[in-house]
mmCIF file of C-alpha atoms in Angstrom:
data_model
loop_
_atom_site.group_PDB
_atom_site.id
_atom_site.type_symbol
_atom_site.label_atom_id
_atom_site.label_comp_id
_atom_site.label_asym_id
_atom_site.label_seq_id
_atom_site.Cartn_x
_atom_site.Cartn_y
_atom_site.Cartn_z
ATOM 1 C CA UNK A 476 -214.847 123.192 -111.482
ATOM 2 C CA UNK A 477 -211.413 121.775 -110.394
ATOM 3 C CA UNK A 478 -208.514 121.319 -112.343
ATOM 4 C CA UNK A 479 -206.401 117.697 -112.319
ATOM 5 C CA UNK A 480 -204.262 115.971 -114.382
ATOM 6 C CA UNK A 481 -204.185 113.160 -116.694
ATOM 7 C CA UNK A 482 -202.417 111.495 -114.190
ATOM 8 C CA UNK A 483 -204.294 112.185 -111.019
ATOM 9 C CA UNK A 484 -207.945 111.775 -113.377
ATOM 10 C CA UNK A 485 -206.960 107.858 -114.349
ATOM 11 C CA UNK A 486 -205.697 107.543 -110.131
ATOM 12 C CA UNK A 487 -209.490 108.554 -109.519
ATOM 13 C CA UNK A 488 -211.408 106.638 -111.823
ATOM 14 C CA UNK A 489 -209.623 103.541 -110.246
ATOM 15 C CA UNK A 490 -210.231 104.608 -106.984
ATOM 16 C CA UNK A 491 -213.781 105.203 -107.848
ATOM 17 C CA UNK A 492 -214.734 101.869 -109.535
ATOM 18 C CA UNK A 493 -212.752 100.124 -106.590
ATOM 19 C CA UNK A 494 -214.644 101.600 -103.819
ATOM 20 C CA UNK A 495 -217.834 100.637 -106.002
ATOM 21 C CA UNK A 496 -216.707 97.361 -106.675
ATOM 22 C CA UNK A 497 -215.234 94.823 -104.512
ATOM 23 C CA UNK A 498 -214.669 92.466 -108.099
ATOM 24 C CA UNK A 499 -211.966 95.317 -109.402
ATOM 25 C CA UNK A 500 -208.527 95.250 -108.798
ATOM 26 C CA UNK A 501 -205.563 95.827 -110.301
ATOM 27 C CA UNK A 502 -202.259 94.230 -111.085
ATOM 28 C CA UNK A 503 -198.713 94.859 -112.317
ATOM 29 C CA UNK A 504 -195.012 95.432 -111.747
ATOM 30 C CA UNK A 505 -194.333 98.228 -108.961
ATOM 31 C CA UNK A 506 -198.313 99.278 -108.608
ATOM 32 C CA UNK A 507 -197.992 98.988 -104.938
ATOM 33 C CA UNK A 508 -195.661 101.071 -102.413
ATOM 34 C CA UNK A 509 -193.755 102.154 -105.471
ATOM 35 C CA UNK A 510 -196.904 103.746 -107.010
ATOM 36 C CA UNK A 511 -195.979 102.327 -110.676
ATOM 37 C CA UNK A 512 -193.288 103.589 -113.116
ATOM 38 C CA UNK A 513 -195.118 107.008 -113.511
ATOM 39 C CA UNK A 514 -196.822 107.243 -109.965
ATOM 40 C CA UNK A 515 -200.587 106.420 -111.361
ATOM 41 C CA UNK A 516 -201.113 104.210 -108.710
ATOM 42 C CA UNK A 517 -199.476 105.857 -105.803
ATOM 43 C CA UNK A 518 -200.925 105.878 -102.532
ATOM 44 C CA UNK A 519 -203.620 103.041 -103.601
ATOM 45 C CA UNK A 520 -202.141 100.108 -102.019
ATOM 46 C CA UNK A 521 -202.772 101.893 -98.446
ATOM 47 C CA UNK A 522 -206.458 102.043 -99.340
ATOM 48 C CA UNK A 523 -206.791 99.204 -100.677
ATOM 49 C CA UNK A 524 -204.428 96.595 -99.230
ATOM 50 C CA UNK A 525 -201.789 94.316 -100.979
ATOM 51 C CA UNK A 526 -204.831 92.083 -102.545
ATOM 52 C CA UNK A 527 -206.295 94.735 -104.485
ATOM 53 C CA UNK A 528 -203.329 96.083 -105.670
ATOM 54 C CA UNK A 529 -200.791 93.292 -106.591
ATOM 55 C CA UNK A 530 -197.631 93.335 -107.413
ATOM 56 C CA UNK A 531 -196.592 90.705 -109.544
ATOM 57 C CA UNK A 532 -192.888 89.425 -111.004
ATOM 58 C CA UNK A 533 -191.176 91.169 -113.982
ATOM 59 C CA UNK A 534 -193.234 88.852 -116.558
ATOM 60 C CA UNK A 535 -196.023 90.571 -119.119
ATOM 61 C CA UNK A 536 -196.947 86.884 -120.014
ATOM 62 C CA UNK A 537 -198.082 86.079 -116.004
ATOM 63 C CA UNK A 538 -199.395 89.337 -115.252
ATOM 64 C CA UNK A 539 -201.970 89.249 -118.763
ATOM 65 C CA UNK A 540 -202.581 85.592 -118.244
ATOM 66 C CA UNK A 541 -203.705 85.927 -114.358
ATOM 67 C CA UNK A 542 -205.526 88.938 -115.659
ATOM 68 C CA UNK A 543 -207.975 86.799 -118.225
ATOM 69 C CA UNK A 544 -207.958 84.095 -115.858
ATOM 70 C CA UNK A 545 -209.555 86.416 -113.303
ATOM 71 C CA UNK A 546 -212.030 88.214 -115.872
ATOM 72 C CA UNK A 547 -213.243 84.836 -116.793
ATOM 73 C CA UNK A 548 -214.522 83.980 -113.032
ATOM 74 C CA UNK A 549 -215.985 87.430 -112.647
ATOM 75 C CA UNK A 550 -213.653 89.822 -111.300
ATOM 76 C CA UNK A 551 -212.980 92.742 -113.534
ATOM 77 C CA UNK A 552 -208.689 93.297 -113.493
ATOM 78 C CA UNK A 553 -207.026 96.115 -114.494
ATOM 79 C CA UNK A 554 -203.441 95.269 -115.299
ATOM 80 C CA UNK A 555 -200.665 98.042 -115.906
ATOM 81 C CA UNK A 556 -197.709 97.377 -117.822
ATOM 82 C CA UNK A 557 -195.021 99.765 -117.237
ATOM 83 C CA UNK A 558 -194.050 100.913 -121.209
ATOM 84 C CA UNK A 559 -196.248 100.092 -124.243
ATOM 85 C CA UNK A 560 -193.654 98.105 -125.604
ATOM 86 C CA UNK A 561 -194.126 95.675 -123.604
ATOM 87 C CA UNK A 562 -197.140 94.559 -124.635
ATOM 88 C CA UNK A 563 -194.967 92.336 -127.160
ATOM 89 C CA UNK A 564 -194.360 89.722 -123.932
ATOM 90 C CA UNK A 565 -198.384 89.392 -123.722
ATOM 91 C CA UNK A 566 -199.687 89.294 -127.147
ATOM 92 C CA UNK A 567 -200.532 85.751 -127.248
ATOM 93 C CA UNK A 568 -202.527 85.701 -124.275
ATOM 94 C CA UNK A 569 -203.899 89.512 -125.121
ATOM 95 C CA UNK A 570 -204.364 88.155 -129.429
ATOM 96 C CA UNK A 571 -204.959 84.717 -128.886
ATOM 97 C CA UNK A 572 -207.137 84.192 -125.632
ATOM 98 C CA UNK A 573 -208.457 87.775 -124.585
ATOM 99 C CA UNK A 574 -209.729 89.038 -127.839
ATOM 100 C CA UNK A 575 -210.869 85.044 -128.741
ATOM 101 C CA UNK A 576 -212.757 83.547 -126.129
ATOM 102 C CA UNK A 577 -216.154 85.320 -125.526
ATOM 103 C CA UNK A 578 -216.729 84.117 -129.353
ATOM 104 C CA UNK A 579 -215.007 80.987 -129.045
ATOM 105 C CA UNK A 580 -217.862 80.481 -125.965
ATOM 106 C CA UNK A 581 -220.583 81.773 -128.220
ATOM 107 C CA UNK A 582 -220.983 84.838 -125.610
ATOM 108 C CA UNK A 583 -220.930 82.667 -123.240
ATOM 109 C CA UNK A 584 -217.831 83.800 -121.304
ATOM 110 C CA UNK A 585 -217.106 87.298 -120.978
ATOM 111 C CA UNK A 586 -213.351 88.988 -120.193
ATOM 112 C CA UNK A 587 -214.243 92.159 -118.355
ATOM 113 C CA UNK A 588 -210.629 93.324 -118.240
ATOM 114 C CA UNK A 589 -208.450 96.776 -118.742
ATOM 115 C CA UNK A 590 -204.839 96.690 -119.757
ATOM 116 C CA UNK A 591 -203.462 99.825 -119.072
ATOM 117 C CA UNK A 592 -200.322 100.921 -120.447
ATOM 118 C CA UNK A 593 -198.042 104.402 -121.039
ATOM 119 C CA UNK A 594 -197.216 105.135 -124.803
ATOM 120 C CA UNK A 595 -195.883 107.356 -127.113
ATOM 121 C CA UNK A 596 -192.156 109.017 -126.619
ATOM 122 C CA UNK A 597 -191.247 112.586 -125.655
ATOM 123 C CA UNK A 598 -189.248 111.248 -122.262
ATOM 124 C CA UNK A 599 -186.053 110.205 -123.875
ATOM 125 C CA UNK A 600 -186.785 106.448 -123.240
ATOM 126 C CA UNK A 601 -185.604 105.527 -126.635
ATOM 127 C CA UNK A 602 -186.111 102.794 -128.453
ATOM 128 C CA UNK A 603 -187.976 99.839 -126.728
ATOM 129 C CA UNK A 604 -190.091 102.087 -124.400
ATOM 130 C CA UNK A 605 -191.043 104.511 -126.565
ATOM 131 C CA UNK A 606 -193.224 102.947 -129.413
ATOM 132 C CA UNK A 607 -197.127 103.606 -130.516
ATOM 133 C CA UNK A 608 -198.748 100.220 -131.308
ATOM 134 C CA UNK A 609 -202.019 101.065 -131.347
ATOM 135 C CA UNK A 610 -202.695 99.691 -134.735
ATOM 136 C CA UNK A 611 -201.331 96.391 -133.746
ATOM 137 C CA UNK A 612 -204.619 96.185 -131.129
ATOM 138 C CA UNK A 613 -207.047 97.651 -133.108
ATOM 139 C CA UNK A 614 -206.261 95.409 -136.160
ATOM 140 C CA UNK A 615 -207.857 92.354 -133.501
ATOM 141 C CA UNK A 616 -211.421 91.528 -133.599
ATOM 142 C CA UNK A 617 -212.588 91.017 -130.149
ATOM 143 C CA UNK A 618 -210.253 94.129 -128.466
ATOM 144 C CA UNK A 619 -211.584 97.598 -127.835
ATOM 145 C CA UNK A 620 -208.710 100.419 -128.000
ATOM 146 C CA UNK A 621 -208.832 103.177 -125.972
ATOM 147 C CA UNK A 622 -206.529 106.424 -126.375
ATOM 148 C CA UNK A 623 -207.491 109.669 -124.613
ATOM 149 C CA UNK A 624 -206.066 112.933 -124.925
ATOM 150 C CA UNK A 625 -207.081 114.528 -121.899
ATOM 151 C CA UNK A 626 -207.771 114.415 -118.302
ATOM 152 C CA UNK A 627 -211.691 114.384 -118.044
ATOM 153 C CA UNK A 628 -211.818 112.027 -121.282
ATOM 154 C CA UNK A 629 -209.405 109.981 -119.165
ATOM 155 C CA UNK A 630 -211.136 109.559 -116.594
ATOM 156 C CA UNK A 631 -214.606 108.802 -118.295
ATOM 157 C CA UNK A 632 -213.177 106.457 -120.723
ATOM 158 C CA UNK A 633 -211.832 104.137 -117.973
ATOM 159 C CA UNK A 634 -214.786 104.259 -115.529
ATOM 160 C CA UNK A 635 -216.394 102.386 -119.194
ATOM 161 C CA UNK A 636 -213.573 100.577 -119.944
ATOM 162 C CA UNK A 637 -214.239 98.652 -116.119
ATOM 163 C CA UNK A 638 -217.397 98.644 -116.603
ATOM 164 C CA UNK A 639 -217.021 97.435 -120.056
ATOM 165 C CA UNK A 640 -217.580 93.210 -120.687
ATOM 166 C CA UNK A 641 -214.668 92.944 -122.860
ATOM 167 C CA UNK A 642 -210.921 93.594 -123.485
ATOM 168 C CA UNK A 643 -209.899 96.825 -123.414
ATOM 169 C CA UNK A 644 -206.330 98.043 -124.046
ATOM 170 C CA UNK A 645 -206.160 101.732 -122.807
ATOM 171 C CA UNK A 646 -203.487 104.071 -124.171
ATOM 172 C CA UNK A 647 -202.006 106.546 -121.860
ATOM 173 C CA UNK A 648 -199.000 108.910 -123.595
ATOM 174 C CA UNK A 649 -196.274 110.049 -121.097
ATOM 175 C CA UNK A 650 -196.449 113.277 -122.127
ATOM 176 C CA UNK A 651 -200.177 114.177 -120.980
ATOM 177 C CA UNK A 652 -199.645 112.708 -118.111
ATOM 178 C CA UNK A 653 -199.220 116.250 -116.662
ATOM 179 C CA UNK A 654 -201.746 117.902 -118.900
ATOM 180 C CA UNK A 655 -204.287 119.563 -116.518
ATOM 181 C CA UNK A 656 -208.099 120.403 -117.792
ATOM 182 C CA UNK A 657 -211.667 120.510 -115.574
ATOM 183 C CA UNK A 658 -212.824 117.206 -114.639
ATOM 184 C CA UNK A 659 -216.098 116.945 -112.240
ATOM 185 C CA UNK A 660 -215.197 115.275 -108.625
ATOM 186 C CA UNK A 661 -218.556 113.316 -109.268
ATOM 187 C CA UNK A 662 -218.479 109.887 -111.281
ATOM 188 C CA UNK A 663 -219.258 110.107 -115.023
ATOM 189 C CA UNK A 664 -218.938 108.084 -117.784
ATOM 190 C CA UNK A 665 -217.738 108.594 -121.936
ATOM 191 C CA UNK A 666 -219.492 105.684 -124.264
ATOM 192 C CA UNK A 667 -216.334 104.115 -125.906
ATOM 193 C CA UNK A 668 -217.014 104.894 -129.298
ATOM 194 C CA UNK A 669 -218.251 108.591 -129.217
ATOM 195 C CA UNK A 670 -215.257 111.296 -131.092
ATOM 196 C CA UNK A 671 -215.357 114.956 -129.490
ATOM 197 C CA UNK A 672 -214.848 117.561 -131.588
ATOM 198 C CA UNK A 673 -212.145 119.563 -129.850
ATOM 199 C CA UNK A 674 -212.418 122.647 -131.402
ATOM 200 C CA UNK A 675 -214.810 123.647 -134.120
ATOM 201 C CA UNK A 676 -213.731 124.892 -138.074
ATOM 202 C CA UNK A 677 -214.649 125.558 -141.485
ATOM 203 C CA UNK A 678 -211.567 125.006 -143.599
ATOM 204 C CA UNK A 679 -209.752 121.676 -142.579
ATOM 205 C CA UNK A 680 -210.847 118.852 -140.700
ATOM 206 C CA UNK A 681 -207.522 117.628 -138.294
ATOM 207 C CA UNK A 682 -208.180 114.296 -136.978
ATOM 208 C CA UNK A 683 -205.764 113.574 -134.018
ATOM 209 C CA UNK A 684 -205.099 110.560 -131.279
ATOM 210 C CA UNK A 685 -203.651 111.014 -127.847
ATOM 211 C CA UNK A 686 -200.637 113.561 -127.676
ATOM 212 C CA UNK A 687 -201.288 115.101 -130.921
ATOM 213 C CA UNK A 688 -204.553 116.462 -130.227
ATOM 214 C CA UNK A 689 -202.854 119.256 -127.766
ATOM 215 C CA UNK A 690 -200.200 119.602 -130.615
ATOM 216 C CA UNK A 691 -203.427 119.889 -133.378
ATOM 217 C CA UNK A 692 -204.854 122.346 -131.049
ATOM 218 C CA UNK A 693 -201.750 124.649 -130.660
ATOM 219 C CA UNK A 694 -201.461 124.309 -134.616
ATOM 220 C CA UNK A 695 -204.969 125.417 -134.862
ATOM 221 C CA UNK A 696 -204.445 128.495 -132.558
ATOM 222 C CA UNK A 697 -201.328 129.720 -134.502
ATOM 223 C CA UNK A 698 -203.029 129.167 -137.972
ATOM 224 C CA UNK A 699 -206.389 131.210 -136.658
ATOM 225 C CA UNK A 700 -203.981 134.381 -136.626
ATOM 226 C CA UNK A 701 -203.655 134.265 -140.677
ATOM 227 C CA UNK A 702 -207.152 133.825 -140.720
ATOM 228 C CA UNK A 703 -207.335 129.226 -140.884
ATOM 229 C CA UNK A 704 -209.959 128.213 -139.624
ATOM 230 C CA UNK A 705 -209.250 124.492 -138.263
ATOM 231 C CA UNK A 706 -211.574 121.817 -136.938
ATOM 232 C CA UNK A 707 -210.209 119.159 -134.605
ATOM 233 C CA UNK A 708 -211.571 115.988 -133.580
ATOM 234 C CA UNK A 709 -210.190 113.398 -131.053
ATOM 235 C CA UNK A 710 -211.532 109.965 -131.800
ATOM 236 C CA UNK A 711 -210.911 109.172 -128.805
ATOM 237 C CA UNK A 712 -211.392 105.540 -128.893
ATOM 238 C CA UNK A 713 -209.803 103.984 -132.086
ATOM 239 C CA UNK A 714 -212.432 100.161 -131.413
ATOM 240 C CA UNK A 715 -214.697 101.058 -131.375
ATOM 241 C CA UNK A 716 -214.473 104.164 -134.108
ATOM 242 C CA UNK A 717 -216.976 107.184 -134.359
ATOM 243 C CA UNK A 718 -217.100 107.384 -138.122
ATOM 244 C CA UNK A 719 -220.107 109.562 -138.232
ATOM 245 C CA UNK A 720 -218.365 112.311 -136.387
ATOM 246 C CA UNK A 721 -215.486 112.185 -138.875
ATOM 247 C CA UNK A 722 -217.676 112.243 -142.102
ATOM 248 C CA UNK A 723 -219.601 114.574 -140.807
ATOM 249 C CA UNK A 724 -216.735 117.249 -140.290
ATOM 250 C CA UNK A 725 -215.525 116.488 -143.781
ATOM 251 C CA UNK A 726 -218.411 116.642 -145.767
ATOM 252 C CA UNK A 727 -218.320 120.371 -143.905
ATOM 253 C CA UNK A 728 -215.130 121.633 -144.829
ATOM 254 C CA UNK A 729 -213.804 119.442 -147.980
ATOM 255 C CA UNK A 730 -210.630 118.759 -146.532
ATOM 256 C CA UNK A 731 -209.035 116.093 -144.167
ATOM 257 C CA UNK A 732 -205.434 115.934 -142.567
ATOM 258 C CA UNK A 733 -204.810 112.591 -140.091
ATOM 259 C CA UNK A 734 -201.935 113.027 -137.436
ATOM 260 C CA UNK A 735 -200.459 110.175 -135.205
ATOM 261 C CA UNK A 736 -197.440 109.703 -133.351
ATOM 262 C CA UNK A 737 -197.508 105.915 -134.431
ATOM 263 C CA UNK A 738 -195.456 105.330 -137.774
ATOM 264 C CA UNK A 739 -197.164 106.654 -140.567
ATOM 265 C CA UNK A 740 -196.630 102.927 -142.719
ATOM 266 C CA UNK A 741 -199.468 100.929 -141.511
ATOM 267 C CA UNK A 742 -200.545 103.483 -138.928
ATOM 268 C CA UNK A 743 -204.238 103.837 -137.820
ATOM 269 C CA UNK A 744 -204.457 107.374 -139.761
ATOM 270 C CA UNK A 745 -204.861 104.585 -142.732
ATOM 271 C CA UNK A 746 -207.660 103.275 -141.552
ATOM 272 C CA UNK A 747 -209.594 106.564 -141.382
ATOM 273 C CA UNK A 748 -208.335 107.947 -145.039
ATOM 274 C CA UNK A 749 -209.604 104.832 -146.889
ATOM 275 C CA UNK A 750 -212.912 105.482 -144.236
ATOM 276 C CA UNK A 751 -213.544 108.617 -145.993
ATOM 277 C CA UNK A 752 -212.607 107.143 -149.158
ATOM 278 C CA UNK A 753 -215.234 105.066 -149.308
ATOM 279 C CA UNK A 754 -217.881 106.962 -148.070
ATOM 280 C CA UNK A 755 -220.187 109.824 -149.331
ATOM 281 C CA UNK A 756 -217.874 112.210 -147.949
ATOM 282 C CA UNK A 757 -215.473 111.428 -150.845
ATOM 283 C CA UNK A 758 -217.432 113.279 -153.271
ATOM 284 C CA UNK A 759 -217.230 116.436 -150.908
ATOM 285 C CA UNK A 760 -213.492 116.803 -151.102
ATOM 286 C CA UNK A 761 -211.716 119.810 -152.480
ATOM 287 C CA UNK A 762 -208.038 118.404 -152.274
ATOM 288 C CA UNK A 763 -205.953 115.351 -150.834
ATOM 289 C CA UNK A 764 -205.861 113.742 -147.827
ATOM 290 C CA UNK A 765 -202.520 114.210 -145.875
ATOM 291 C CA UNK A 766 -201.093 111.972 -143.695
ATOM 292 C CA UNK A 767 -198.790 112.928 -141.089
ATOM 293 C CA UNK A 768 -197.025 110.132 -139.085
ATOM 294 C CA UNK A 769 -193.740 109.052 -137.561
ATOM 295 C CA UNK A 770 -190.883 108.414 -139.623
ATOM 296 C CA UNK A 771 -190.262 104.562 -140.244
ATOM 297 C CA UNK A 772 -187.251 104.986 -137.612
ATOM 298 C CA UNK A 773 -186.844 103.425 -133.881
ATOM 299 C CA UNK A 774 -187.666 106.328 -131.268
ATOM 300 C CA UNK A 775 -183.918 108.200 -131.116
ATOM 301 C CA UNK A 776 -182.287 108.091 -127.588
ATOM 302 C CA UNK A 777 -181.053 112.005 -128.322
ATOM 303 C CA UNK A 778 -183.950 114.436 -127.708
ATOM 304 C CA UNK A 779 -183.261 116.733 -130.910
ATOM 305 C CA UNK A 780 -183.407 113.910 -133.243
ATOM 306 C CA UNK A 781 -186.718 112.269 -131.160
ATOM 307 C CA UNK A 782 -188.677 115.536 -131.932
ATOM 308 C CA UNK A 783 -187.594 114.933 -135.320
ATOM 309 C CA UNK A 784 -188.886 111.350 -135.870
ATOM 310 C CA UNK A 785 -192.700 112.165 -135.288
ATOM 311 C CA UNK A 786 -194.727 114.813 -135.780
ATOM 312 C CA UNK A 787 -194.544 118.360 -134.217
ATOM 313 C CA UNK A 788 -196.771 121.585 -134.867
ATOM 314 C CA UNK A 789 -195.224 123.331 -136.927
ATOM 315 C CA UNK A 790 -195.186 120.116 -139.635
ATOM 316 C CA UNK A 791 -199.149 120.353 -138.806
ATOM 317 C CA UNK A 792 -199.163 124.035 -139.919
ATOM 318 C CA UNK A 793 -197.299 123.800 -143.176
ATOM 319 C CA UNK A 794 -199.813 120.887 -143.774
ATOM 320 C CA UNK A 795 -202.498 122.433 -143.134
ATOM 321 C CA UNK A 796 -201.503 125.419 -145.547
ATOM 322 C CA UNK A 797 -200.599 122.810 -148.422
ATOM 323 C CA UNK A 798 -203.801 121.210 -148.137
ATOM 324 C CA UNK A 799 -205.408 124.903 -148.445
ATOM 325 C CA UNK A 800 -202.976 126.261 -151.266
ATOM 326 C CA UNK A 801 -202.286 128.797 -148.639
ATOM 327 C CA UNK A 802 -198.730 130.754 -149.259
#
């Protein structure tokens, strides 16, 4: 089986669903001859043509709201907006009317669209392009948030995301945009909602979104040398959320940790501690559950003190070994 990257996996699921389906198109600033601000869409416009892949002015606001007006006639838009950050500029149209109006319709209307965006820091792009807002979405009735980790999750998460009759915001962090794994040249397809356990263990459950998966994986490899066994699961969608999966893996090995880029204060990793909490799995733990987050800080500019404001592997590791008493 080939290997691609992130990257190059999200290019083809586009290209796919496009060829498919003369209803999907996509929108944003730069998509076209430029090939977007990380190259996802290069080369698409001469496939395609100018109408399929638009270009449109520097305004979040235009490009969401031409976005839902075109989902609500049929066609199934995927708009990319260059940073995360930006998603600020479209969250009335994205809170207000995409998330509201197939239940303000009663069902009626659907809004088969895709917003997909890069997240998460590691580049050195510093404050205002550099954020994880993920909660923000999921904390909306009415929008399904996506966040892979890897290539061939990538690309089967977006093939449903099109394909998908609702809102989607899809997460895609900068820094696995060059991650390479196998993903099949054939079309497939990942049921938003459905966790993967990423690598299987008997002493700590590590629950992990986008970036920190690979950095939950590494920690897992370096703690099997002292004899830690770790299990790691990638959500992979946040809306809808595989609880099962989680419960499951905790009610097997008593303990939990939850890492996110995001901020820890009000981060997702809430959500799935008060999750377990209040489920049967509560009674199976044999210590706290940890946390691990970003520090309440703006993204630093300076690359020493951006590695310092979330977390990295070896802050994993010494959690891990808390969690276990290990010394």
């Amino acid at each position: 089986m080939r290997e691609i990257t992130y990257l190059e996996a999200v290019r083809e699921a586009m290209t796919l669903e496009m060829r498919k389906n003369e209803d999907v198109f996509i929108l944003g600033e730069d998509i076209g001859v430029y090939g977007g601000a990380f190259g996802v869409t290069r080369g698409m416009i001469e496939e395609f043509g100018s109408e399929r892949v638009r270009n449109t002015p520097i305004s979040e606001a235009a490009i969401s709201g031409t976005a839902i007006g075109a989902a609500l006639t049929g066609m199934r838009p995927i708009l990319e907006l260059q940073f995360s950050d930006f998603i600020t500029i479209a969250m009335d149209n994205m809170v207000n009317q995409a998330a509201k109006l197939r239940y303000m319709y009663g069902g009626k209307a659907k809004v088969p669209m895709v917003l997909r965006t890069p997240a998460g820091s590691g580049t050195g792009a510093a404050a205002q392009h550099s954020q994880s807002l993920e909660a923000w979405m999921a904390h909306i009735p009415g929008l399904k948030v996506v966040q892979p980790a890897t290539a061939y999750d990538a690309k089967g998460l977006l093939k449903a995301a099109i394909d998908d009759n609702n809102p989607v915001i899809f997460y895609e962090h900068k820094l696995c945009y060059r991650t390479k794994c196998h993903v099949p040249e054939e079309e497939y397809s990942i049921p938003l909602g459905k966790a993967d356990v990423k690598r299987k263990g008997t002493d700590v459950t590590v629950v992990a979104t986008a970036v920190m998966v690979h950095k939950a994986l590494e920690a897992a490899v370096e703690l099997e040398k002292e004899g830690i066994s770790v299990e790691v699961i990638d959500p992979r969608t946040l809306v809808p959320l595989d609880e099962e999966t989680i419960i499951r893996s905790v009610k097997k090995t008593s303990r939990l940790i939850v890492v996110h880029e995001a901020v820890k204060r009000g981060g997702f990793g809430g959500e799935i501690t008060s999750i377990i909490a209040e489920s049967e799995a509560f009674d199976y733990l044999d210590a706290p559950i940890k946390r691990l987050g970003g520090k309440p800080v703006p993204i630093p500019y300076n690359p020493t003190l951006e590695r310092a404001a979330i977390p990295q592997v070896p802050d994993i590791i010494e959690a891990v070994k808390e969690t276990l008493n290990w010394s």
